[in-house]
XYZ file of C-alpha atoms in Angstrom:
721
model
C 0.601 17.729 1.603
C 4.439 17.549 1.738
C 6.387 19.872 -0.412
C 7.480 17.059 -2.629
C 4.231 17.433 -4.530
C 3.916 21.383 -4.666
C 3.426 21.107 -8.475
C 0.382 19.594 -7.885
C -0.811 21.798 -5.920
C -0.047 24.676 -8.011
C -1.805 22.967 -10.923
C -4.819 22.953 -8.936
C -4.732 26.588 -7.766
C -4.537 27.365 -11.567
C -7.388 25.801 -12.503
C -9.303 27.103 -9.468
C -7.979 30.782 -10.227
C -9.180 30.328 -14.102
C -12.768 29.287 -12.728
C -12.750 32.270 -10.858
C -12.098 34.509 -13.871
C -14.770 33.108 -15.656
C -16.355 36.574 -16.211
C -13.077 37.748 -18.082
C -12.543 34.680 -20.611
C -15.002 35.720 -23.722
C -13.919 32.676 -25.910
C -15.675 32.340 -29.777
C -17.965 29.328 -29.553
C -15.985 27.906 -32.394
C -12.897 27.871 -30.768
C -14.481 26.266 -27.355
C -15.634 23.437 -29.601
C -12.257 22.682 -30.887
C -10.774 22.722 -27.539
C -13.333 20.028 -26.345
C -12.328 17.751 -29.092
C -8.595 17.527 -27.710
C -7.506 14.488 -25.717
C -8.440 14.592 -22.112
C -8.247 12.068 -19.257
C -11.770 13.078 -17.975
C -14.468 11.597 -20.080
C -18.159 12.003 -19.046
C -20.236 11.321 -22.165
C -18.416 8.217 -23.643
C -20.498 5.044 -23.352
C -18.251 2.863 -21.022
C -18.071 -1.005 -20.994
C -16.568 -1.813 -17.499
C -19.031 0.322 -15.110
C -21.904 -1.464 -16.354
C -23.489 -3.693 -19.061
C -25.853 -1.329 -19.940
C -23.951 0.820 -22.429
C -24.178 3.753 -19.857
C -21.875 6.765 -19.811
C -19.604 7.843 -16.779
C -22.190 10.412 -15.715
C -24.842 7.875 -15.861
C -22.905 5.511 -13.882
C -23.086 5.595 -9.769
C -19.273 4.833 -9.563
C -15.967 6.476 -9.798
C -14.967 5.726 -13.413
C -11.577 6.332 -14.929
C -10.968 6.074 -18.681
C -7.914 6.275 -20.784
C -9.028 6.108 -24.299
C -6.735 5.768 -27.450
C -5.913 9.425 -27.813
C -4.988 9.497 -24.085
C -2.830 6.746 -24.305
C -0.941 8.303 -27.194
C -0.920 12.006 -26.052
C 0.832 10.817 -22.818
C 3.150 8.318 -24.432
C 2.148 5.201 -22.402
C 4.530 2.630 -23.553
C 2.825 -0.463 -21.665
C -0.703 -1.001 -19.683
C 1.249 -0.008 -16.562
C 1.961 3.364 -17.626
C -1.647 3.753 -18.938
C -3.030 2.497 -15.422
C -0.804 4.630 -13.268
C -2.112 7.826 -15.121
C -5.614 7.142 -13.546
C -7.091 8.183 -10.039
C -5.637 6.516 -7.364
C -3.686 3.857 -8.780
C -0.201 2.874 -8.182
C 1.019 -0.294 -9.850
C 4.356 -1.850 -10.554
C 5.698 -5.202 -12.212
C 8.640 -6.538 -10.611
C 9.017 -10.400 -11.741
C 7.221 -11.920 -8.676
C 4.528 -9.736 -8.667
C 3.720 -8.583 -12.083
C 0.336 -7.674 -12.106
C 0.725 -5.801 -8.572
C -2.047 -2.831 -8.263
C -2.560 -0.800 -5.246
C -6.101 0.973 -5.174
C -8.342 2.165 -2.534
C -6.194 0.535 0.319
C -6.235 -3.173 -1.455
C -3.511 -4.770 -3.671
C -2.961 -7.784 -5.903
C -5.951 -10.067 -6.418
C -8.479 -7.880 -4.307
C -8.184 -5.639 -7.621
C -9.507 -7.564 -10.562
C -7.842 -7.243 -13.860
C -9.620 -7.902 -16.818
C -9.030 -8.269 -20.792
C -12.071 -7.441 -22.720
C -14.247 -8.015 -19.518
C -12.774 -11.452 -19.034
C -10.832 -12.381 -15.969
C -7.841 -14.704 -15.227
C -8.348 -15.135 -11.408
C -4.603 -15.109 -10.981
C -2.452 -11.447 -10.631
C 0.552 -13.235 -12.061
C -1.361 -13.429 -15.320
C -1.743 -9.662 -15.612
C 1.608 -8.623 -16.337
C 2.381 -5.530 -18.090
C 1.284 -5.747 -22.148
C 2.567 -3.078 -25.017
C -0.035 -0.571 -24.892
C 0.057 -0.419 -28.780
C -2.996 -3.187 -29.361
C -5.251 -1.407 -26.693
C -8.021 0.728 -27.688
C -8.904 1.983 -24.078
C -8.424 1.032 -20.521
C -11.390 1.504 -18.050
C -11.290 1.412 -14.241
C -14.131 1.542 -11.824
C -13.585 1.894 -8.220
C -14.830 -0.321 -5.363
C -16.904 -3.630 -5.252
C -17.873 -4.812 -8.898
C -18.170 -8.511 -8.225
C -21.790 -8.022 -9.338
C -20.452 -7.407 -13.041
C -17.381 -9.793 -13.175
C -17.397 -12.702 -10.377
C -15.520 -13.198 -7.285
C -12.956 -10.477 -6.351
C -12.804 -7.020 -7.051
C -13.123 -5.748 -3.557
C -10.907 -2.540 -4.357
C -12.068 -2.136 -7.953
C -11.530 -3.361 -11.332
C -9.598 -2.551 -14.517
C -10.505 -3.660 -17.787
C -7.856 -3.489 -20.862
C -9.827 -3.455 -24.039
C -8.064 -4.243 -27.162
C -8.436 -2.566 -30.550
C -10.797 -4.489 -32.935
C -11.729 -4.106 -36.517
C -14.152 -1.126 -37.212
C -16.501 -0.373 -40.070
C -15.621 3.607 -39.891
C -12.075 3.707 -40.101
C -9.720 2.704 -43.023
C -6.136 3.448 -41.766
C -2.560 2.652 -41.705
C -0.579 3.692 -38.652
C 2.832 3.256 -37.243
C 5.416 3.986 -34.662
C 9.101 4.060 -34.103
C 10.585 4.998 -31.075
C 14.256 4.860 -29.892
C 15.527 5.775 -26.412
C 17.896 5.107 -23.394
C 19.265 1.815 -22.630
C 18.532 1.144 -26.115
C 14.640 1.188 -25.425
C 13.155 0.558 -28.717
C 9.592 0.394 -30.048
C 8.510 -0.711 -33.936
C 4.686 -0.805 -34.125
C 2.097 -1.249 -37.001
C -1.638 -1.124 -37.115
C -4.042 -1.598 -40.169
C -7.736 -1.572 -40.341
C -9.521 -1.819 -43.734
C -12.201 -3.210 -45.566
C -11.704 -6.405 -47.381
C -13.559 -5.529 -50.595
C -13.723 -2.302 -52.797
C -17.424 -2.268 -53.165
C -19.727 0.430 -52.052
C -20.940 -1.727 -49.082
C -18.294 -3.891 -47.783
C -19.205 -6.814 -45.575
C -15.969 -7.951 -44.257
C -13.251 -5.569 -42.197
C -9.814 -6.822 -41.037
C -7.375 -5.089 -38.265
C -4.029 -6.005 -37.665
C -1.774 -4.510 -34.749
C 1.680 -5.884 -33.975
C 4.353 -4.086 -31.896
C 7.755 -5.057 -31.042
C 9.732 -3.648 -27.864
C 12.880 -4.377 -26.396
C 15.338 -2.686 -23.975
C 19.104 -3.353 -22.693
C 17.196 -2.230 -19.247
C 18.410 0.123 -16.768
C 19.521 -2.343 -14.413
C 22.873 -4.239 -15.228
C 22.331 -7.543 -17.399
C 18.247 -7.054 -17.687
C 17.399 -7.252 -20.927
C 13.819 -7.672 -22.221
C 11.935 -8.143 -25.476
C 8.361 -8.285 -26.252
C 6.089 -8.893 -29.007
C 2.249 -8.231 -29.005
C -0.103 -9.001 -31.819
C -3.857 -8.731 -32.473
C -5.870 -9.360 -35.252
C -9.584 -9.262 -36.076
C -12.258 -10.050 -38.617
C -15.257 -8.465 -38.602
C -18.047 -9.747 -40.757
C -21.662 -8.414 -41.203
C -23.655 -11.778 -41.906
C -26.780 -9.994 -42.353
C -28.041 -6.359 -41.797
C -28.481 -7.396 -37.986
C -26.174 -10.037 -37.321
C -22.449 -9.617 -37.047
C -19.493 -11.691 -36.258
C -16.157 -10.639 -35.025
C -13.185 -13.035 -34.725
C -10.444 -11.606 -32.576
C -7.079 -13.507 -32.289
C -3.884 -12.279 -29.902
C -0.517 -13.217 -29.156
C 1.811 -11.753 -26.515
C 5.393 -12.971 -26.087
C 7.671 -11.479 -23.279
C 11.509 -12.565 -22.658
C 13.265 -11.052 -19.882
C 16.939 -12.024 -19.290
C 18.367 -11.703 -15.719
C 14.947 -10.216 -14.229
C 15.861 -7.427 -11.438
C 14.071 -8.623 -8.270
C 15.050 -5.351 -6.146
C 18.112 -4.271 -4.565
C 19.178 -5.005 -0.811
C 18.761 -2.268 1.449
C 21.754 -0.875 3.946
C 22.312 -1.722 7.521
C 21.637 -0.581 9.647
C 18.093 -0.727 9.112
C 15.938 2.288 10.460
C 12.665 3.076 9.961
C 13.315 4.207 6.263
C 14.273 2.171 3.534
C 17.963 3.225 2.061
C 20.129 1.859 -0.846
C 23.562 2.310 -1.783
C 23.415 4.722 -4.900
C 26.829 3.835 -6.108
C 25.303 0.542 -6.457
C 22.102 1.599 -7.685
C 22.270 -0.285 -11.064
C 23.798 -3.647 -9.459
C 21.600 -6.682 -10.317
C 22.558 -9.333 -8.175
C 20.283 -12.163 -9.780
C 22.298 -15.229 -11.429
C 23.610 -14.683 -15.092
C 21.362 -17.145 -16.682
C 18.074 -16.086 -14.791
C 15.040 -15.913 -16.753
C 11.127 -14.961 -17.117
C 9.284 -15.974 -20.198
C 5.683 -15.436 -21.096
C 3.670 -16.808 -23.946
C -0.177 -15.715 -24.018
C -2.715 -16.785 -26.441
C -6.110 -15.358 -27.030
C -9.002 -16.474 -29.197
C -12.723 -14.403 -28.999
C -15.730 -15.188 -31.214
C -18.069 -12.368 -30.669
C -21.870 -12.586 -32.280
C -23.894 -9.596 -32.244
C -27.392 -9.352 -32.787
C -29.889 -6.673 -33.027
C -33.264 -8.379 -32.746
C -35.089 -5.053 -32.915
C -34.706 -1.392 -31.939
C -34.929 -2.274 -28.331
C -33.373 -5.643 -27.913
C -30.013 -6.994 -28.606
C -27.713 -9.855 -27.458
C -24.011 -10.643 -27.496
C -22.263 -13.873 -27.297
C -18.637 -14.225 -26.404
C -16.921 -17.503 -26.830
C -13.276 -17.388 -25.748
C -10.402 -19.423 -25.098
C -6.982 -18.179 -23.464
C -3.603 -20.152 -23.211
C -0.654 -19.004 -21.257
C 2.542 -20.455 -20.255
C 4.846 -18.712 -17.586
C 8.427 -19.438 -16.566
C 10.337 -18.304 -13.791
C 14.465 -19.227 -13.006
C 15.825 -16.870 -10.668
C 17.716 -16.050 -7.416
C 15.351 -13.816 -5.761
C 16.697 -12.297 -2.589
C 19.534 -10.417 -1.322
C 20.861 -9.092 2.050
C 23.968 -7.063 2.987
C 26.140 -8.226 5.682
C 26.876 -5.878 8.973
C 29.433 -3.402 6.923
C 27.340 -3.618 3.627
C 30.230 -4.814 1.820
C 28.838 -8.159 0.778
C 25.791 -9.626 -0.249
C 24.061 -12.844 0.711
C 21.631 -14.695 -1.893
C 18.891 -16.260 -0.838
C 15.522 -18.133 -2.491
C 16.305 -19.995 -5.567
C 13.031 -20.234 -7.290
C 12.320 -22.493 -10.708
C 8.401 -22.569 -11.815
C 6.052 -23.109 -14.669
C 2.423 -21.872 -14.761
C 0.256 -23.585 -17.559
C -2.831 -21.980 -17.533
C -5.827 -22.262 -19.731
C -9.469 -20.655 -19.539
C -12.341 -21.523 -21.422
C -15.808 -20.069 -21.368
C -18.446 -18.160 -22.822
C -20.847 -15.272 -22.065
C -24.221 -14.120 -23.308
C -25.804 -11.049 -22.478
C -29.132 -9.711 -23.423
C -30.094 -6.096 -23.580
C -33.620 -4.876 -23.797
C -35.161 -1.213 -23.428
C -39.053 -1.394 -22.381
C -41.159 0.589 -19.827
C -41.640 -0.386 -16.375
C -44.685 1.057 -14.315
C -44.821 3.539 -17.026
C -41.234 4.454 -16.599
C -38.356 4.388 -18.929
C -36.152 1.231 -18.253
C -33.138 -0.306 -19.597
C -32.356 -4.287 -18.805
C -29.160 -6.460 -18.943
C -29.332 -10.116 -18.206
C -27.147 -12.911 -19.000
C -25.045 -15.909 -17.785
C -21.107 -16.864 -17.694
C -19.402 -20.018 -17.865
C -15.723 -20.835 -17.629
C -13.387 -23.302 -16.661
C -10.201 -22.219 -15.250
C -7.266 -24.775 -15.354
C -3.651 -24.189 -14.004
C -1.131 -26.560 -13.584
C 1.787 -25.421 -11.455
C 5.210 -26.811 -11.387
C 7.584 -25.339 -8.722
C 10.949 -26.383 -7.776
C 12.196 -23.846 -5.056
C 14.643 -23.696 -2.231
C 13.820 -21.491 0.291
C 15.964 -21.573 3.413
C 17.750 -19.287 6.231
C 21.103 -20.307 4.848
C 22.219 -18.533 1.693
C 23.078 -19.912 -1.466
C 26.307 -17.909 -1.694
C 27.865 -14.569 -0.320
C 29.488 -12.442 -3.030
C 31.311 -9.224 -2.985
C 28.924 -6.144 -3.618
C 30.720 -4.417 -5.719
C 32.822 -6.950 -7.962
C 31.184 -10.265 -8.183
C 30.788 -13.242 -10.867
C 26.635 -13.638 -11.081
C 27.096 -17.067 -11.279
C 24.830 -19.915 -13.064
C 21.216 -21.426 -11.890
C 22.797 -24.714 -12.449
C 25.126 -24.534 -9.877
C 22.255 -24.070 -6.893
C 21.875 -27.406 -5.417
C 18.051 -28.459 -4.970
C 16.517 -26.827 -7.791
C 18.898 -27.929 -10.802
C 16.764 -31.164 -11.178
C 14.252 -29.626 -13.411
C 10.365 -28.645 -13.302
C 8.235 -31.095 -10.983
C 4.416 -31.049 -11.634
C 2.984 -30.478 -8.054
C -0.873 -29.366 -8.432
C -3.408 -28.876 -11.111
C -6.292 -26.428 -10.307
C -9.418 -26.708 -11.969
C -12.194 -23.809 -11.050
C -15.523 -23.872 -12.778
C -17.676 -21.036 -12.501
C -21.361 -20.768 -13.623
C -22.732 -17.394 -13.080
C -26.443 -15.230 -13.667
C -26.564 -11.867 -13.730
C -29.265 -9.061 -14.074
C -28.624 -5.050 -14.036
C -31.517 -2.294 -14.715
C -31.594 1.256 -14.831
C -35.163 2.964 -14.147
C -35.728 6.488 -14.898
C -37.726 7.314 -11.856
C -37.985 10.933 -13.156
C -36.408 13.135 -15.768
C -33.534 13.786 -13.251
C -33.397 10.746 -11.001
C -32.449 7.238 -12.094
C -31.990 3.979 -10.013
C -29.363 1.211 -10.907
C -29.462 -2.095 -9.585
C -27.350 -5.028 -10.118
C -27.538 -8.554 -8.869
C -24.889 -11.496 -9.598
C -25.180 -15.146 -8.360
C -22.174 -17.244 -8.733
C -21.290 -21.167 -8.435
C -18.116 -21.517 -7.988
C -16.618 -25.162 -7.829
C -12.565 -26.066 -7.199
C -11.159 -29.396 -7.610
C -7.284 -29.673 -7.136
C -5.241 -32.929 -7.840
C -1.776 -33.258 -5.919
C 0.985 -34.961 -7.607
C 3.612 -34.543 -4.615
C 3.825 -36.095 -1.647
C 0.785 -36.880 0.065
C 0.219 -35.704 3.972
C -2.575 -34.578 6.055
C -2.519 -31.254 4.731
C -1.740 -32.158 1.184
C -4.197 -34.893 -0.111
C -4.197 -36.531 -3.535
C -7.458 -34.640 -4.587
C -9.845 -32.260 -2.569
C -12.862 -30.042 -3.914
C -14.944 -27.197 -2.501
C -17.891 -25.170 -3.603
C -19.044 -21.572 -2.986
C -22.180 -19.871 -4.185
C -21.820 -15.784 -3.321
C -24.684 -13.386 -4.258
C -23.529 -9.980 -4.940
C -24.965 -6.715 -5.920
C -25.174 -3.029 -6.394
C -27.873 -0.502 -5.839
C -27.361 3.166 -6.915
C -29.064 6.642 -7.496
C -27.864 9.233 -9.948
C -29.467 12.750 -9.523
C -29.179 15.422 -12.461
C -28.844 18.958 -10.552
C -28.497 20.287 -14.085
C -28.018 18.757 -17.657
C -23.832 19.230 -17.077
C -23.624 18.150 -13.129
C -25.158 15.297 -11.258
C -24.570 13.861 -7.818
C -25.021 10.094 -7.155
C -24.717 7.592 -4.026
C -24.298 3.713 -4.365
C -24.062 0.684 -1.890
C -22.223 -2.640 -3.518
C -20.790 -5.779 -2.241
C -18.110 -8.249 -3.028
C -16.879 -11.959 -2.617
C -13.323 -12.565 -2.456
C -11.910 -15.968 -2.867
C -9.794 -17.785 0.136
C -6.086 -16.923 -0.363
C -6.918 -14.076 -3.055
C -7.160 -16.918 -6.056
C -8.587 -20.084 -6.393
C -6.093 -20.588 -9.265
C -3.376 -21.214 -6.590
C -5.122 -22.164 -3.260
C -3.935 -24.787 -1.034
C -5.654 -27.392 0.848
C -4.945 -25.416 4.154
C -6.079 -22.142 2.662
C -9.441 -23.372 0.875
C -10.424 -26.521 2.504
C -12.443 -24.929 5.304
C -12.678 -21.437 4.263
C -15.449 -19.191 3.263
C -15.222 -16.814 0.877
C -14.419 -13.183 2.426
C -16.748 -10.632 2.093
C -16.598 -6.685 1.443
C -19.068 -3.850 1.020
C -18.864 -0.010 -0.085
C -20.906 2.757 0.363
C -19.663 5.429 -2.051
C -21.109 9.115 -2.686
C -19.671 11.474 -5.376
C -20.465 13.857 -8.300
C -19.612 14.567 -11.963
C -19.885 17.653 -13.500
C -18.790 20.333 -15.971
C -18.310 23.748 -15.612
C -17.167 27.150 -17.180
C -19.369 26.340 -20.375
C -17.676 22.773 -21.196
C -14.110 24.213 -20.804
C -13.861 22.310 -17.786
C -14.885 18.589 -16.217
C -14.287 17.155 -12.834
C -15.254 14.368 -10.623
C -15.205 13.769 -7.090
C -15.976 10.548 -4.830
C -15.720 9.895 -1.232
C -15.958 5.949 -0.275
C -15.661 3.774 2.781
C -14.840 -0.118 2.064
C -14.748 -2.715 4.573
C -13.356 -6.275 3.861
C -14.317 -9.033 6.313
C -13.344 -12.600 7.243
C -10.050 -13.067 5.504
C -7.404 -15.580 7.138
C -5.429 -14.501 9.996
C -3.367 -16.396 12.543
C -5.428 -17.830 15.593
C -4.435 -15.841 18.736
C -5.334 -18.732 20.585
C -3.301 -21.194 18.252
C -0.612 -20.103 16.278
C -0.489 -23.359 14.247
C -3.978 -22.633 13.172
C -5.658 -19.456 11.156
C -9.378 -18.569 11.422
C -11.336 -16.176 9.170
C -11.337 -13.247 11.771
C -9.722 -10.476 9.553
C -10.853 -7.158 8.901
C -9.709 -4.081 6.785
C -11.171 -0.568 6.522
C -10.243 1.562 3.566
C -11.948 5.387 3.411
C -10.791 7.940 1.136
C -11.556 10.443 -1.216
C -10.873 10.688 -5.160
C -10.910 14.105 -7.467
C -10.007 14.477 -11.032
C -10.512 17.092 -13.375
C -9.368 19.220 -16.439
C -9.620 22.727 -17.769
C -8.889 24.525 -20.662
C -7.488 27.633 -19.110
C -6.967 29.230 -22.714
C -7.737 27.692 -26.032
C -4.075 26.396 -26.360
C -3.560 25.529 -22.528
C -4.911 22.625 -21.359
C -4.544 21.344 -17.233
C -5.233 18.120 -16.150
C -5.125 16.604 -12.634
C -6.177 13.537 -10.046
C -5.815 13.190 -6.676
C -6.394 10.635 -4.418
C -6.116 10.289 -0.412
C -6.957 6.961 1.511
C -6.813 5.691 5.140
C -6.783 1.985 4.906
C -6.182 0.144 8.133
C -6.488 -3.433 9.656
C -9.301 -3.587 12.253
C -8.570 -7.082 13.236
C -5.260 -8.935 11.762
C -3.036 -11.085 13.836
C -0.017 -12.579 12.594
C 2.479 -15.205 13.800
C 5.890 -13.762 14.383
C 8.521 -16.034 15.614
C 6.076 -18.342 17.089
C 3.866 -16.174 19.060
C 0.635 -13.904 17.887
C 1.051 -10.443 17.163
C -1.830 -7.982 16.706
C -1.477 -5.643 13.832
C -4.630 -3.927 14.364
C -4.670 -0.245 13.514
C -1.587 -0.680 11.096
C -1.734 0.065 7.412
C -1.425 -2.798 4.612
C 1.980 -3.000 2.827
C 2.717 -1.197 -0.414
C -0.413 1.105 -0.081
C 0.395 5.069 -0.197
C -2.314 7.176 1.560
C -1.817 9.664 -1.225
C -1.132 9.279 -5.108
C -1.667 12.379 -7.403
C -0.765 13.017 -11.239
C -0.706 16.372 -12.917
C -0.707 17.239 -16.736
C 0.073 20.427 -18.655
C 0.212 21.043 -22.317
C 0.361 24.035 -24.428
C -0.103 24.213 -28.429
C 2.368 26.954 -29.412
C 1.111 26.749 -33.028
C -0.658 24.315 -34.891
C 2.750 22.423 -35.612
C 4.448 22.761 -32.153
C 3.147 21.426 -28.848
C 5.060 21.018 -25.305
C 3.773 19.584 -22.000
C 4.982 18.771 -18.654
C 3.764 15.943 -16.615
C 4.166 15.330 -12.352
C 3.522 12.253 -10.358
C 3.599 12.231 -6.643
C 3.280 8.965 -4.344
C 3.341 8.986 -0.768
C 5.583 6.692 1.441
C 4.467 2.966 1.775
C 5.051 0.405 4.581
C 7.473 -2.748 3.315
C 6.053 -4.747 6.371
C 2.593 -5.681 8.137
C 4.467 -4.273 11.801
C 4.989 -0.994 9.718
C 8.437 -0.631 11.272
C 9.780 0.011 7.762
C 8.909 2.057 4.990
C 9.846 3.092 1.503
C 10.377 7.289 1.051
C 7.623 9.306 -0.876
C 8.691 10.339 -4.160
C 7.918 12.884 -6.992
C 8.541 12.290 -10.513
C 8.326 14.862 -13.303
C 8.499 14.819 -17.178
C 8.602 16.758 -20.175
C 7.932 16.412 -23.850
C 8.084 18.566 -27.012
C 5.812 17.475 -30.090
C 6.453 18.713 -33.722
C 3.772 18.023 -36.731
C 5.663 17.604 -39.883
C 2.439 17.500 -41.515
C -1.345 16.208 -41.249
C -0.112 12.604 -41.070
C 3.099 12.522 -39.065
C 4.482 13.843 -35.781
C 7.743 13.634 -34.069
C 7.771 13.528 -30.178
C 10.723 14.278 -27.950
C 10.119 13.165 -24.275
C 12.032 12.788 -20.880
C 10.988 10.589 -18.110
C 12.004 11.249 -14.558
C 13.499 14.610 -15.157
C 15.290 15.020 -11.875
C 16.593 11.409 -11.783
C 15.109 10.390 -8.610
C 15.905 7.207 -7.056
C 12.728 5.628 -5.838
C 11.093 2.678 -4.956
C 8.181 1.492 -6.870
C 7.447 -1.353 -4.467
C 8.747 -2.348 -1.279
C 8.582 -6.202 -0.052
C 10.647 -7.672 2.979
C 13.953 -6.021 2.932
C 14.173 -5.306 -0.931
C 13.883 -2.038 -2.341
C 12.314 -2.419 -6.020
C 13.704 0.643 -7.871
C 11.990 2.453 -10.764
C 13.425 3.539 -13.689
C 16.188 6.418 -13.584
C 16.172 9.657 -15.931
C 15.421 8.477 -19.513
C 15.212 10.050 -23.141
C 13.300 9.138 -25.991
C 12.290 10.091 -29.716
C 9.287 8.705 -31.464
C 8.194 9.042 -34.788
C 4.218 8.395 -35.609
C 2.401 8.546 -38.823
C -1.064 7.655 -39.622
C -2.859 7.442 -43.212
């Protein structure tokens, strides 16, 4: 490991030293209990929703699981869902306009990582842009294939964003006001309350509203976002309840920043001109907008002590609009910038579905057994309106330092308005079954199986050609599953092993696949073997997880080496890695947390068309996949009113192309905070991010270097009654 992440090594070393000194740390029982209640990112005994449908805890699940609950989200000052997941083990996420839901995890990226909202997938990575964190109760991550739970995709892992819902237990009003660098602001309110004053209320409501805005750290790049979530919980009978959940999200971004051009001559490492660090070469009236509406109707029925069911009826409606000039290149002496790739597009997407789940606890062969079974139905409709101009000739060439950004309307060929080109309809019918069998008091067997019937219909409204017919359809029927064993070495420590499989749609997404990508393509396949352990140590002051895995993805499309005009399903990628996460209360007031992931991801068989000839990329690493990602946090409670802390994040270098000839350098980010509690209800937090003002690329694609935020400061006031 390089010296740039020395702080992470030191933190792990501090944890190990404290462990070695166990005999000298004699803490009162009451103090230990209080420490254990403090927010922590390693949660082993909370029920999770993402790793299983059986209501198991992380400790009981034979898979690597990371959880950020509401306490962690607030403790770390996460502003949006991207901030939340970047604190999870092995995740590297960014959100440039073209890849709004980009995630790299376990050697895989984009649609190979499933992102869910309350267990519901959009099957399209552009639908997973960051959302203000205020409305979410928790975010959960499960590593490796999880198609058997959520349908096609998820060869690398699944991320589940879970919205706050009305609760019977907590009657509260909470709010936040935040202001920081570049006029970054937040005004948020949350209310959870019973709708009657009687001793036994039957109706409960929750409302969460968040409005954020910023002038942006890049020139002319302004953003405004509103997120609203409302839910109504009604106890219809002592055993039957209904939850109505509504959400609305709106993002507006002026002059979206697409990246910075790299300097010539181009070597093996991407470099930008730091004197032009904040230049934005998009046109003045460029735009990104998104409007999202969610509706869920959830019925919960407790049949008896051992049997329950849940039915979720849902509707999703989204419209995403893009109007940008997206690609920029320097001339030979880096004095001028040529601008390419005009892009005007709208995505209209609707998803309607119903999910039914049945839970039953029973005896099987005299052994305790838990069952979950059910079915999924969904209809995913997306209409694409592209109007783009991609050519080898630039739209214009401007002075790199002093320029008029111009107007999108001046770009010939794309100023004629939106054009409806294709409509995709993907119907999913699925049945699933999951079981946990307690073979002994210490050994449990978990199995899961899912059958999907995927039917895609595509209507073409554009020019009719042999490769773009008026209408085409395809059907796939994958079967995927998982089998795992969990063995409790002690009540506080276990080991597990699992094998799981995945099915991955051609082109990564059926919601946008073209005729050539889907008509003759089978689903790609993936399989994983994982072993790991989850344990507490030092009488509960510490907890840790460790996992090692191998994932093989096969049969994805590559250039036919015998005919460069064709593609064949012969691609293969292997990822091998380890993940470690831990927390330790070094003293009752000093808490250390850290996670570290290493992955060796490479193509075993991959050919691409380069200048009209086939070129093998065997042995190369996929683009934007760092081989190391690490996070660390250290917090200290000076007294009940004051708390301070620091954090560090290390991301290794990534390749910007499949040839692995160009890479973005590794980086380390540091942060710090101080919190003062005015009273039991209100706290003021001052925070600095990117303490050293590191210049770094959150993502690299082609010859564009997508910068992360510079050093920023903020102050937030949180109150709760």
